[in-house]
Amino acid sequence: MNEGVKTENDHINLKVAGQDGSVVQFKIKRHTPLSKLMKAYCERQGLSIRQIRFRFDGQPINETDTPAQ
């Protein structure tokens, strides 16, 4: 058994599209809380996490959500 071996399936590529048309791509683990991505995006864009809303297909995304959900 290869329990310590990680496959490419452990990660997922996500794109965050801003209202201004900018796109930032992230590669995170499927079970990593999206709060990590949200904070990284805000730091990169110079925004406060309180200033913006994250949505997927029109539905709000919570900081505790993960890509696997």
Short mmCIF file of N, CA and C in Angstrom, two decimals:
data_model
loop_
_atom_site.label_atom_id
_atom_site.label_comp_id
_atom_site.label_asym_id
_atom_site.label_seq_id
_atom_site.Cartn_x
_atom_site.Cartn_y
_atom_site.Cartn_z
N MET A 1 0.84 -1.19 0.00
CA MET A 1 0.00 0.00 0.00
C MET A 1 0.88 1.25 0.00
N ASN A 2 0.46 2.25 -0.74
CA ASN A 2 1.18 3.52 -0.82
C ASN A 2 0.39 4.61 -0.13
N GLU A 3 0.27 4.52 1.17
CA GLU A 3 -0.55 5.48 1.91
C GLU A 3 0.03 6.89 1.87
N GLY A 4 1.36 7.01 1.82
CA GLY A 4 1.99 8.32 1.84
C GLY A 4 2.07 9.00 0.49
N VAL A 5 1.70 8.28 -0.56
CA VAL A 5 1.80 8.84 -1.91
C VAL A 5 0.60 9.73 -2.19
N LYS A 6 0.88 10.94 -2.63
CA LYS A 6 -0.21 11.87 -2.97
C LYS A 6 -0.38 11.88 -4.47
N THR A 7 -1.60 11.88 -4.91
CA THR A 7 -1.87 11.92 -6.34
C THR A 7 -2.28 13.33 -6.74
N GLU A 8 -2.32 13.57 -8.02
CA GLU A 8 -2.75 14.88 -8.54
C GLU A 8 -4.20 15.16 -8.15
N ASN A 9 -4.96 14.10 -7.85
CA ASN A 9 -6.37 14.26 -7.49
C ASN A 9 -6.55 14.90 -6.12
N ASP A 10 -5.48 15.03 -5.35
CA ASP A 10 -5.56 15.68 -4.04
C ASP A 10 -5.73 17.19 -4.19
N HIS A 11 -5.39 17.72 -5.36
CA HIS A 11 -5.44 19.16 -5.61
C HIS A 11 -6.46 19.50 -6.69
N ILE A 12 -6.89 20.73 -6.66
CA ILE A 12 -7.83 21.21 -7.66
C ILE A 12 -7.41 22.63 -8.05
N ASN A 13 -7.55 22.95 -9.32
CA ASN A 13 -7.26 24.31 -9.80
C ASN A 13 -8.55 25.12 -9.79
N LEU A 14 -8.51 26.26 -9.15
CA LEU A 14 -9.67 27.15 -9.09
C LEU A 14 -9.30 28.51 -9.64
N LYS A 15 -10.25 29.13 -10.33
CA LYS A 15 -10.05 30.49 -10.84
C LYS A 15 -11.02 31.41 -10.12
N VAL A 16 -10.50 32.55 -9.68
CA VAL A 16 -11.33 33.57 -9.05
C VAL A 16 -11.42 34.73 -10.03
N ALA A 17 -12.63 35.03 -10.47
CA ALA A 17 -12.85 36.11 -11.44
C ALA A 17 -13.42 37.32 -10.71
N GLY A 18 -12.75 38.45 -10.85
CA GLY A 18 -13.21 39.69 -10.23
C GLY A 18 -14.21 40.39 -11.12
N GLN A 19 -14.95 41.33 -10.54
CA GLN A 19 -15.93 42.10 -11.31
C GLN A 19 -15.26 42.93 -12.39
N ASP A 20 -13.98 43.22 -12.19
CA ASP A 20 -13.25 44.02 -13.18
C ASP A 20 -12.71 43.17 -14.33
N GLY A 21 -13.01 41.87 -14.30
CA GLY A 21 -12.57 40.98 -15.37
C GLY A 21 -11.25 40.29 -15.10
N SER A 22 -10.60 40.64 -14.00
CA SER A 22 -9.33 39.99 -13.67
C SER A 22 -9.59 38.55 -13.22
N VAL A 23 -8.63 37.67 -13.51
CA VAL A 23 -8.74 36.27 -13.12
C VAL A 23 -7.46 35.86 -12.41
N VAL A 24 -7.61 35.26 -11.23
CA VAL A 24 -6.47 34.76 -10.46
C VAL A 24 -6.69 33.27 -10.27
N GLN A 25 -5.66 32.48 -10.56
CA GLN A 25 -5.78 31.02 -10.46
C GLN A 25 -5.07 30.53 -9.21
N PHE A 26 -5.69 29.55 -8.54
CA PHE A 26 -5.14 28.94 -7.33
C PHE A 26 -5.16 27.44 -7.48
N LYS A 27 -4.19 26.78 -6.85
CA LYS A 27 -4.17 25.32 -6.78
C LYS A 27 -4.18 24.97 -5.30
N ILE A 28 -5.27 24.34 -4.85
CA ILE A 28 -5.40 23.99 -3.44
C ILE A 28 -5.87 22.56 -3.30
N LYS A 29 -5.71 22.02 -2.11
CA LYS A 29 -6.19 20.67 -1.83
C LYS A 29 -7.71 20.67 -1.77
N ARG A 30 -8.29 19.54 -2.14
CA ARG A 30 -9.76 19.43 -2.20
C ARG A 30 -10.43 19.64 -0.84
N HIS A 31 -9.72 19.36 0.24
CA HIS A 31 -10.35 19.47 1.56
C HIS A 31 -9.84 20.67 2.36
N THR A 32 -9.15 21.58 1.68
CA THR A 32 -8.69 22.82 2.32
C THR A 32 -9.86 23.80 2.39
N PRO A 33 -10.12 24.38 3.56
CA PRO A 33 -11.20 25.38 3.64
C PRO A 33 -10.94 26.53 2.67
N LEU A 34 -11.99 26.99 2.02
CA LEU A 34 -11.85 28.05 1.03
C LEU A 34 -11.44 29.39 1.64
N SER A 35 -11.49 29.49 2.97
CA SER A 35 -11.04 30.72 3.62
C SER A 35 -9.58 31.01 3.27
N LYS A 36 -8.78 29.97 3.10
CA LYS A 36 -7.37 30.15 2.74
C LYS A 36 -7.25 30.81 1.37
N LEU A 37 -8.05 30.36 0.41
CA LEU A 37 -8.06 30.95 -0.93
C LEU A 37 -8.58 32.38 -0.87
N MET A 38 -9.64 32.60 -0.12
CA MET A 38 -10.24 33.94 -0.02
C MET A 38 -9.24 34.95 0.54
N LYS A 39 -8.53 34.56 1.60
CA LYS A 39 -7.55 35.46 2.21
C LYS A 39 -6.40 35.75 1.25
N ALA A 40 -5.93 34.71 0.55
CA ALA A 40 -4.83 34.89 -0.40
C ALA A 40 -5.25 35.80 -1.55
N TYR A 41 -6.48 35.64 -2.03
CA TYR A 41 -6.99 36.48 -3.11
C TYR A 41 -7.05 37.94 -2.66
N CYS A 42 -7.58 38.17 -1.47
CA CYS A 42 -7.71 39.53 -0.96
C CYS A 42 -6.34 40.19 -0.78
N GLU A 43 -5.38 39.44 -0.26
CA GLU A 43 -4.03 39.99 -0.09
C GLU A 43 -3.43 40.36 -1.45
N ARG A 44 -3.61 39.50 -2.42
CA ARG A 44 -3.04 39.73 -3.76
C ARG A 44 -3.68 40.93 -4.44
N GLN A 45 -4.98 41.13 -4.20
CA GLN A 45 -5.72 42.21 -4.85
C GLN A 45 -5.75 43.49 -4.01
N GLY A 46 -5.22 43.43 -2.79
CA GLY A 46 -5.22 44.60 -1.92
C GLY A 46 -6.60 44.94 -1.39
N LEU A 47 -7.40 43.93 -1.13
CA LEU A 47 -8.78 44.13 -0.65
C LEU A 47 -8.94 43.56 0.75
N SER A 48 -9.97 44.04 1.44
CA SER A 48 -10.35 43.46 2.72
C SER A 48 -11.37 42.36 2.45
N ILE A 49 -11.28 41.28 3.20
CA ILE A 49 -12.22 40.17 3.00
C ILE A 49 -13.65 40.61 3.29
N ARG A 50 -13.79 41.70 4.05
CA ARG A 50 -15.13 42.23 4.36
C ARG A 50 -15.71 43.03 3.20
N GLN A 51 -14.86 43.42 2.25
CA GLN A 51 -15.30 44.25 1.12
C GLN A 51 -15.93 43.44 -0.01
N ILE A 52 -15.63 42.15 -0.07
CA ILE A 52 -16.05 41.39 -1.25
C ILE A 52 -16.84 40.14 -0.86
N ARG A 53 -17.53 39.59 -1.84
CA ARG A 53 -18.32 38.37 -1.67
C ARG A 53 -17.83 37.34 -2.68
N PHE A 54 -17.73 36.11 -2.23
CA PHE A 54 -17.35 35.01 -3.11
C PHE A 54 -18.59 34.19 -3.42
N ARG A 55 -18.77 33.87 -4.71
CA ARG A 55 -19.93 33.08 -5.14
C ARG A 55 -19.49 32.03 -6.14
N PHE A 56 -20.25 30.92 -6.16
CA PHE A 56 -20.05 29.88 -7.16
C PHE A 56 -21.41 29.58 -7.77
N ASP A 57 -21.54 29.78 -9.06
CA ASP A 57 -22.83 29.62 -9.76
C ASP A 57 -23.94 30.40 -9.07
N GLY A 58 -23.61 31.60 -8.59
CA GLY A 58 -24.60 32.47 -7.98
C GLY A 58 -24.86 32.21 -6.51
N GLN A 59 -24.31 31.12 -5.98
CA GLN A 59 -24.53 30.77 -4.58
C GLN A 59 -23.37 31.28 -3.72
N PRO A 60 -23.68 31.88 -2.57
CA PRO A 60 -22.61 32.36 -1.68
C PRO A 60 -21.71 31.21 -1.22
N ILE A 61 -20.43 31.51 -1.08
CA ILE A 61 -19.46 30.53 -0.58
C ILE A 61 -19.08 30.93 0.83
N ASN A 62 -19.12 29.98 1.75
CA ASN A 62 -18.72 30.22 3.13
C ASN A 62 -17.24 29.91 3.31
N GLU A 63 -16.62 30.55 4.29
CA GLU A 63 -15.19 30.35 4.53
C GLU A 63 -14.88 28.91 4.93
N THR A 64 -15.85 28.21 5.49
CA THR A 64 -15.62 26.84 5.93
C THR A 64 -15.85 25.82 4.82
N ASP A 65 -16.41 26.25 3.68
CA ASP A 65 -16.62 25.34 2.56
C ASP A 65 -15.28 24.87 2.00
N THR A 66 -15.30 23.70 1.36
CA THR A 66 -14.11 23.17 0.69
C THR A 66 -14.45 22.89 -0.76
N PRO A 67 -13.45 22.81 -1.64
CA PRO A 67 -13.73 22.48 -3.05
C PRO A 67 -14.45 21.14 -3.20
N ALA A 68 -14.20 20.20 -2.29
CA ALA A 68 -14.83 18.88 -2.37
C ALA A 68 -16.34 18.98 -2.17
N GLN A 69 -16.78 20.03 -1.47
CA GLN A 69 -18.21 20.19 -1.22
C GLN A 69 -18.88 20.72 -2.46
#
